[in-house]
XYZ file of C-alpha atoms in Angstrom:
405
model
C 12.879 -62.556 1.929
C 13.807 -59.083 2.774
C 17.128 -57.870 1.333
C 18.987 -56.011 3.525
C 20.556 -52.554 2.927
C 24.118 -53.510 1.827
C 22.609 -55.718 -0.513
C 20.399 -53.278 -1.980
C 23.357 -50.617 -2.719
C 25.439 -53.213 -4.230
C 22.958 -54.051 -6.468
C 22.300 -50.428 -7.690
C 26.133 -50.626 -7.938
C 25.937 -53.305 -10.453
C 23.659 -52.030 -12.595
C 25.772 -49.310 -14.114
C 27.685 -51.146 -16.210
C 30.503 -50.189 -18.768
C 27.675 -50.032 -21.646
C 25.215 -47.392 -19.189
C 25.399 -43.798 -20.197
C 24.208 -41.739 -16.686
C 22.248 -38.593 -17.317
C 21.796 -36.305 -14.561
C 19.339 -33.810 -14.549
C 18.334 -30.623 -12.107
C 14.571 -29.959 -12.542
C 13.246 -26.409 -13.024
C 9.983 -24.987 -13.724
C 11.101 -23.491 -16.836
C 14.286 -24.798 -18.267
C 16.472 -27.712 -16.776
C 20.239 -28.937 -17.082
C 21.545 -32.539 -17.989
C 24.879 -33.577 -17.643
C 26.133 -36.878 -19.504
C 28.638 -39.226 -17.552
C 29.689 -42.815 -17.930
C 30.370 -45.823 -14.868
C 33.929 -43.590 -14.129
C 32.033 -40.621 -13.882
C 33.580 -39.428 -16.843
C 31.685 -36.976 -18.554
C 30.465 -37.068 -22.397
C 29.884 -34.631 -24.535
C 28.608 -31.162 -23.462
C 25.977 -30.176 -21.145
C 22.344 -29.287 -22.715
C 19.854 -26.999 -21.341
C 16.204 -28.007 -22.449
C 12.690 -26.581 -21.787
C 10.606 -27.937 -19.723
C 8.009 -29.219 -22.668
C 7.806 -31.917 -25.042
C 9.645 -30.234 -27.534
C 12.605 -29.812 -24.482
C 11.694 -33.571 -23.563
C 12.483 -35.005 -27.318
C 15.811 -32.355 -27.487
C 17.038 -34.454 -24.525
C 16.107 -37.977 -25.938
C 17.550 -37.388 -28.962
C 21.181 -36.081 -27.598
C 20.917 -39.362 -25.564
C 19.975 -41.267 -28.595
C 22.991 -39.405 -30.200
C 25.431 -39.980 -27.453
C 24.742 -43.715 -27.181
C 24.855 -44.516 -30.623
C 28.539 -42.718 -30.840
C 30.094 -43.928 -27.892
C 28.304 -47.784 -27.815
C 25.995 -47.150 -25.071
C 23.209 -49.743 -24.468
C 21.665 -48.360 -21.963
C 20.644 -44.586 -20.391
C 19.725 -44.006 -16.726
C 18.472 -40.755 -16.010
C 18.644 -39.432 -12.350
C 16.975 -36.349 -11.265
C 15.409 -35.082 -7.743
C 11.920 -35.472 -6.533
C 11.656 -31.763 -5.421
C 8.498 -29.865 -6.126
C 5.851 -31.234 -8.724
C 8.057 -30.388 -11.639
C 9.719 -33.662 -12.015
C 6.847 -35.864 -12.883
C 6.069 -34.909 -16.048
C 9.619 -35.728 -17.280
C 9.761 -38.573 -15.356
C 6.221 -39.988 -16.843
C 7.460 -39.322 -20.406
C 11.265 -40.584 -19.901
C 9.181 -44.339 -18.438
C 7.121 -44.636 -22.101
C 10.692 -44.563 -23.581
C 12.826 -47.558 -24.909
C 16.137 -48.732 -23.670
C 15.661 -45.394 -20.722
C 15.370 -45.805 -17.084
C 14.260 -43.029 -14.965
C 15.401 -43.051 -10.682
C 15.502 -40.697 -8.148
C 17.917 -39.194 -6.437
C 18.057 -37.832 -2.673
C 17.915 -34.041 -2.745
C 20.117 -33.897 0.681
C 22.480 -36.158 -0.710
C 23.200 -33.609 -3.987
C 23.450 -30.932 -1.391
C 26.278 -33.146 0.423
C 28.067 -34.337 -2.638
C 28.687 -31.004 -4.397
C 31.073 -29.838 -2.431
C 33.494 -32.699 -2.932
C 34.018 -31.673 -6.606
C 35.073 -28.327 -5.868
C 35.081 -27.536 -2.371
C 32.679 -25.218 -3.033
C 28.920 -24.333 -1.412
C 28.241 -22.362 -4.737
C 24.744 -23.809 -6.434
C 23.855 -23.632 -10.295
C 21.489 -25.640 -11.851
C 25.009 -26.818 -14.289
C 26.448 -27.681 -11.666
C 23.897 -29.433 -9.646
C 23.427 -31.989 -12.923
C 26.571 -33.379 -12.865
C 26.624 -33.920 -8.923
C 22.945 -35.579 -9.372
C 24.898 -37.891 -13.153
C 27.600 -39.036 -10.622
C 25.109 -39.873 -7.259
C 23.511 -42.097 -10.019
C 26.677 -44.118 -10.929
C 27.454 -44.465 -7.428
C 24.437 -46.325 -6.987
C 23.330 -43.672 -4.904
C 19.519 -43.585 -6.178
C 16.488 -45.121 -5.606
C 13.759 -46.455 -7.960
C 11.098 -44.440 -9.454
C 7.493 -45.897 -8.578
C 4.910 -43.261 -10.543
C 1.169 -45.025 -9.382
C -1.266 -45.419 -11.937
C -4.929 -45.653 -12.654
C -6.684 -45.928 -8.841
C -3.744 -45.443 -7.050
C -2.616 -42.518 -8.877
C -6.345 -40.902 -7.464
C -5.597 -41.973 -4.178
C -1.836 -40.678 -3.841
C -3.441 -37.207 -5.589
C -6.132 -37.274 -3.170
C -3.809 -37.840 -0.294
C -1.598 -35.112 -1.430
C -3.942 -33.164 -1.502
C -5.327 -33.537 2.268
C -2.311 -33.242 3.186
C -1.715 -30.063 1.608
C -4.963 -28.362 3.185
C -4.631 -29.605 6.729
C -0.913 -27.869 6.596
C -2.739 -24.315 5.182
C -5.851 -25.248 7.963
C -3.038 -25.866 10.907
C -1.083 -22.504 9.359
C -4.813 -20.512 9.843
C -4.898 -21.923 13.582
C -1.389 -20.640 14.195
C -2.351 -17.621 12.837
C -5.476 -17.207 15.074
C -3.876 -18.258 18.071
C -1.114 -16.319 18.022
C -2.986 -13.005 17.460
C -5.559 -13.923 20.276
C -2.321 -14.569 22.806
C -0.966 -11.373 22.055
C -4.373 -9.429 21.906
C -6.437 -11.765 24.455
C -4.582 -14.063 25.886
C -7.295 -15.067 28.177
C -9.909 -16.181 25.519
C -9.204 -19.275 26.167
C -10.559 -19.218 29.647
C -13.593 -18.123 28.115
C -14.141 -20.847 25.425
C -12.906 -23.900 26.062
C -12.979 -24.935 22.131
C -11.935 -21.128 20.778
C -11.646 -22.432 17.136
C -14.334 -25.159 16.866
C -17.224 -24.033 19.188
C -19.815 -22.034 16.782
C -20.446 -19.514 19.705
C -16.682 -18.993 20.018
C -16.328 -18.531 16.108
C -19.196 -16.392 15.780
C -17.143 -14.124 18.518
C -13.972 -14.255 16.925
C -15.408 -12.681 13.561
C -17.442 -10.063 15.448
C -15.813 -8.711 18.717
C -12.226 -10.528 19.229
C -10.670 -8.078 21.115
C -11.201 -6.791 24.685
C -12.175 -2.867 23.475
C -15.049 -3.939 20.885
C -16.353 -6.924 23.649
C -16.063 -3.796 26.552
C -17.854 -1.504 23.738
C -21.064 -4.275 23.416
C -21.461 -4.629 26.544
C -23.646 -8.012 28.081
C -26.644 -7.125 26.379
C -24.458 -6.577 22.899
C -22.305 -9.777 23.508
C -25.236 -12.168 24.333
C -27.066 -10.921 20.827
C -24.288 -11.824 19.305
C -23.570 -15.362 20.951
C -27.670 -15.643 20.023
C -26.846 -15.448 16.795
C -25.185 -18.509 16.485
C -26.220 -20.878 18.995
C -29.779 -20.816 20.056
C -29.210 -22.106 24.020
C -30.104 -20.304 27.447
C -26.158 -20.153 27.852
C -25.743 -16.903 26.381
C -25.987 -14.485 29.268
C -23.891 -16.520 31.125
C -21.171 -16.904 28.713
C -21.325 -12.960 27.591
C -21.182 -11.977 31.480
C -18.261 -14.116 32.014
C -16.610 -12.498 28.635
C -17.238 -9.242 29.952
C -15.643 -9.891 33.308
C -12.530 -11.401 31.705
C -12.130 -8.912 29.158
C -11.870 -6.303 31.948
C -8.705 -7.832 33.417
C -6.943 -8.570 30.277
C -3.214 -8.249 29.754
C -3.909 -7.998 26.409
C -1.871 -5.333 24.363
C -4.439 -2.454 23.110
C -2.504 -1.348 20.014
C -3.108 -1.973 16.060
C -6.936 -2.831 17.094
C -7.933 -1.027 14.109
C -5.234 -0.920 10.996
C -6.133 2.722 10.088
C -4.275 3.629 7.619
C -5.386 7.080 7.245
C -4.931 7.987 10.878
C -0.804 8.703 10.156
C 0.521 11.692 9.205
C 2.079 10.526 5.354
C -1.302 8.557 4.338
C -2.022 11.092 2.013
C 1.034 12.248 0.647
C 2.167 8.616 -0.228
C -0.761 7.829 -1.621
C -0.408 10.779 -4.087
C 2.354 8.642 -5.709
C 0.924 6.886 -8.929
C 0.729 3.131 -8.428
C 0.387 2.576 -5.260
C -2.831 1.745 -3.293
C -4.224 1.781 -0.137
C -3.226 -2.289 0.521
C 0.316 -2.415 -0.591
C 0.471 0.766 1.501
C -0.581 -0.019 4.299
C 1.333 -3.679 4.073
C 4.860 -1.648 3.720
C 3.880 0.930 6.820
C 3.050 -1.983 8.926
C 6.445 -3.573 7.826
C 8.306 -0.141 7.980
C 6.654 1.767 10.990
C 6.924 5.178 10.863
C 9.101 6.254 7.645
C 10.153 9.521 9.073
C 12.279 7.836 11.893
C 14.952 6.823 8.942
C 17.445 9.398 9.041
C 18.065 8.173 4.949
C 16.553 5.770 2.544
C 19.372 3.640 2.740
C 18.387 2.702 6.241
C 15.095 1.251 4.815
C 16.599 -0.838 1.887
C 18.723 -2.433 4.628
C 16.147 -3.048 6.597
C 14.259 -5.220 3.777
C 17.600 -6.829 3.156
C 18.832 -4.732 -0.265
C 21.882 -4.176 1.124
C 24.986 -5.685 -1.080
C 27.193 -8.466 -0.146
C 30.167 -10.252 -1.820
C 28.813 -13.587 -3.839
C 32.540 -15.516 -4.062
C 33.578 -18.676 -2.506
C 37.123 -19.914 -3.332
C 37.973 -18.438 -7.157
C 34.175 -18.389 -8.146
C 33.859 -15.002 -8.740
C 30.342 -13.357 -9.557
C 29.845 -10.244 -8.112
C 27.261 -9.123 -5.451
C 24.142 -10.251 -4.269
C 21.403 -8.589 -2.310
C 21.818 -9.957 1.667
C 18.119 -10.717 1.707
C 18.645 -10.372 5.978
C 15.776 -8.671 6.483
C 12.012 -8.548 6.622
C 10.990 -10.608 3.722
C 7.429 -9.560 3.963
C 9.109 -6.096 3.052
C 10.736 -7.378 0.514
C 7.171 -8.975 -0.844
C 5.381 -6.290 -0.388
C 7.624 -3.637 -2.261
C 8.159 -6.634 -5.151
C 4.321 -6.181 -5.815
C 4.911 -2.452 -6.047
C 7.226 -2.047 -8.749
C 5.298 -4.892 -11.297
C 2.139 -2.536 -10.664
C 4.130 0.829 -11.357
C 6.315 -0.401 -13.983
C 3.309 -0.489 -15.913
C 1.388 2.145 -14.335
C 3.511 5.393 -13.197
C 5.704 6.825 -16.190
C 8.756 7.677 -14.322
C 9.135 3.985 -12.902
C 8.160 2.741 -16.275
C 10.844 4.855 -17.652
C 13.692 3.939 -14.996
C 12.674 0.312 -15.310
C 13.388 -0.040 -19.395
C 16.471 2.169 -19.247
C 17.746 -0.431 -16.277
C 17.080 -2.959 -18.894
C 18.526 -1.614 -21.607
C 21.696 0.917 -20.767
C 24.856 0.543 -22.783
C 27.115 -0.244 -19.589
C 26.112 -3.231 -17.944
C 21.975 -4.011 -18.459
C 20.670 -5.219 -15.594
C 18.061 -8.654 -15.372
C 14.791 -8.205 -15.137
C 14.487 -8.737 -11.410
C 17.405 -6.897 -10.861
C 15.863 -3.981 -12.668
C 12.977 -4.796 -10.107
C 15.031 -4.402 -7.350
C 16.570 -1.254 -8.520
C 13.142 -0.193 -8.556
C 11.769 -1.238 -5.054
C 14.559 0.921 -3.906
C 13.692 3.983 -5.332
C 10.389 3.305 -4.073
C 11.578 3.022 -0.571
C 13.406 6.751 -1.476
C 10.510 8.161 -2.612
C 8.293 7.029 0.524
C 10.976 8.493 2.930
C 11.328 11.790 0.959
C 7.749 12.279 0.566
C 6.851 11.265 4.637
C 10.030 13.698 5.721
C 8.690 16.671 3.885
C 5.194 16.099 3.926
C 4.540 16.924 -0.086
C 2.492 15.296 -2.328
C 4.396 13.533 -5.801
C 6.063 15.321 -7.987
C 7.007 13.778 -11.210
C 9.705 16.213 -11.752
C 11.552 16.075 -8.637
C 11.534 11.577 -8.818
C 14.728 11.589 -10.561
C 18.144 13.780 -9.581
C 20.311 16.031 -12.610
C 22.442 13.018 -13.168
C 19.601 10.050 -13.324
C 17.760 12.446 -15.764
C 20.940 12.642 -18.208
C 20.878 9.076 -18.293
C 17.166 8.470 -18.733
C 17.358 11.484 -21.396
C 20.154 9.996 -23.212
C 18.680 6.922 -23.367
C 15.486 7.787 -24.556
């Protein structure tokens, strides 16, 4: 007999009795958050950060052990969302364990519920806990069901189809979109553009109108030869010559030569960064020499500061992150490779770290860094000069970096 929905909730409802202690727990890679709460939603004892690992795992079960024994608990029902991969291992382990039941709860719903406790959007892992603890007594949860033996293959092999035809379907997106903006009328040519071999064999070779135009016929039906052995060849090429003639196609960025701007060299000059990350941040940037200041540039990757309040949560600023967040990838890579490779970033970087007056994070320090990077590209493209070690910092940075030393 199915059981209908009302049913269902009022059931859940039940089940957290007077004698269940509620644990709710955000799931991190690294470290997560429980928060301890009874049927009220009154919370007991303090909140405990654990490592993800089975020393972090046994730290939890024994302040639940702890907390039951002292307040007559029975029972423990640990709620936590399914997001990520990061969750089943705790979830596994918490389902050997005696007298502790392990559900799931909605991730949207979390994001709903929080703000009725303080009005507030603001996330933290702390915070997120207790929202996830009081779900759970609501009876807003629903069972855990971790498959096991064959079915625990099958659901891993499904996953994983699943995963591959998304990154196959991204590559296709990623294909198609270049040819529209650089061919647009490939399609006319090859009916199949991404599963015919003649059509593949073309797309590795000669996509674009210029290098087609270049082969000519004779050039184009070699290369069609190459992968399908029919008389169709000619016919195709001919037809690709014809329609690579009239296309609409835009004609620039055929050919990502980095070496053909002006600055190639004299950013290239600066220790710890190569010819890839380069060229990644140009094609993101365009021409650095159009910034009238660095500042310009940091925006544009989405450095620039904002307020991080809501209500009386106060915590200072925050980077915008509006902007190009392939920029903001790109120059990430950057500073890991010359924080441990040019002296003078190396040198910035641990004094960031370290200073007296308010030490920054590490990925602060990181960002602190990508900046300067951004200032050093923009000084070095406006004046055309190779890097100079002794010019990176200003009289007042070198005090501090002196000082500190």
């Amino acid at each position: 007999m199915k059981v209908k929905y009302e049913d269902r909730q009022k059931q859940k409802v039940i089940a957290i009795t007077t004698d269940t202690l509620v644990v709710g727990v955000d799931i991190a890679k690294n470290y997560q958050w429980a928060r301890f709460v009874d049927f009220r939603g009154i919370e007991h004892d303090r909140a405990l950060k654990f490592k993800n690992s089975k020393g972090g795992f046994e730290t939890i079960l024994a302040r639940i052990r702890e907390i039951c024994k002292k307040e007559n608990f029975a029972k423990a029902v640990v709620g936590m969302e399914p997001t990520g991969h990061y969750w089943k291992a705790f979830a596994n382990w918490l389902e050997k364990q005696d007298g502790i039941k392990a559900v799931l709860v909605n991730p949207y719903a979390t994001k709903q519920a929080k703000e009725l406790d303080d009005n507030s959007q603001t996330k933290s892992d702390k915070k997120d806990a207790l929202t996830i603890a009081k779900l759970v007594k609501d009876g807003r949860y629903f069972e855990l069901y971790l498959p096991h033996d064959v079915y625990a293959e099958l659901r891993g092999l499904s996953t994983t189809r699943t995963g591959l035809n998304k990154r196959k379907n991204a590559l296709k997106n990623t294909i198609t979109a270049v040819m529209d903006e650089y061919f647009p009328e490939y399609g006319e040519v090859f009916k199949c553009p991404l599963s015919g071999k003649a059509s593949r064999h073309i797309l590795k070779t000669c996509p674009f109108p210029k290098f087609i135009l270049e082969l000519g016929e004779d050039g184009v039906t070699d290369e069609i030869k190459k992968a399908v052995k029919k008389t169709v060849g000619r016919k195709k090429a001919a037809q690709l010559i014809e329609t690579a003639k009239e296309s609409i196609g835009v004609d620039y960025g055929e050919e990502a030569a980095l070496q053909k701007t002006d600055y190639a060299g004299f950013l290239l000059s600066i220790k710890g960064i190569g010819v890839v990350t380069l060229a990644a941040c140009l094609g993101e940037l365009g021409n650095p020499a159009r910034f009238e200041n660095p500042r310009q540039m940091s925006r544009m990757a989405g450095y620039n500061l904002v307020e991080d309040s809501s209500g009386k949560n106060k915590s200072g600023t925050k980077i915008s992150k509006r902007g190009r967040k392939n920029l903001r990838s790109v120059l990430y890579q950057m500073a890991l490779i010359m924080v441990a490779t040019n002296d003078e970033m190396k040198q910035l970087y641990h004094y960031l770290k370290t200073r007296e007056e308010a030490p920054l994070r590490k990925m602060q320090a990181l960002i602190v860094v990508s900046k300067k990077i951004l200032a050093l590209i923009h000084a070095l493209a406006k004046k055309k000069e190779n890097y100079d070690p002794g010019k990176v910092f200003g009289p007042v940075r070198r005090e501090q970096l002196k000082a500190a030393a």
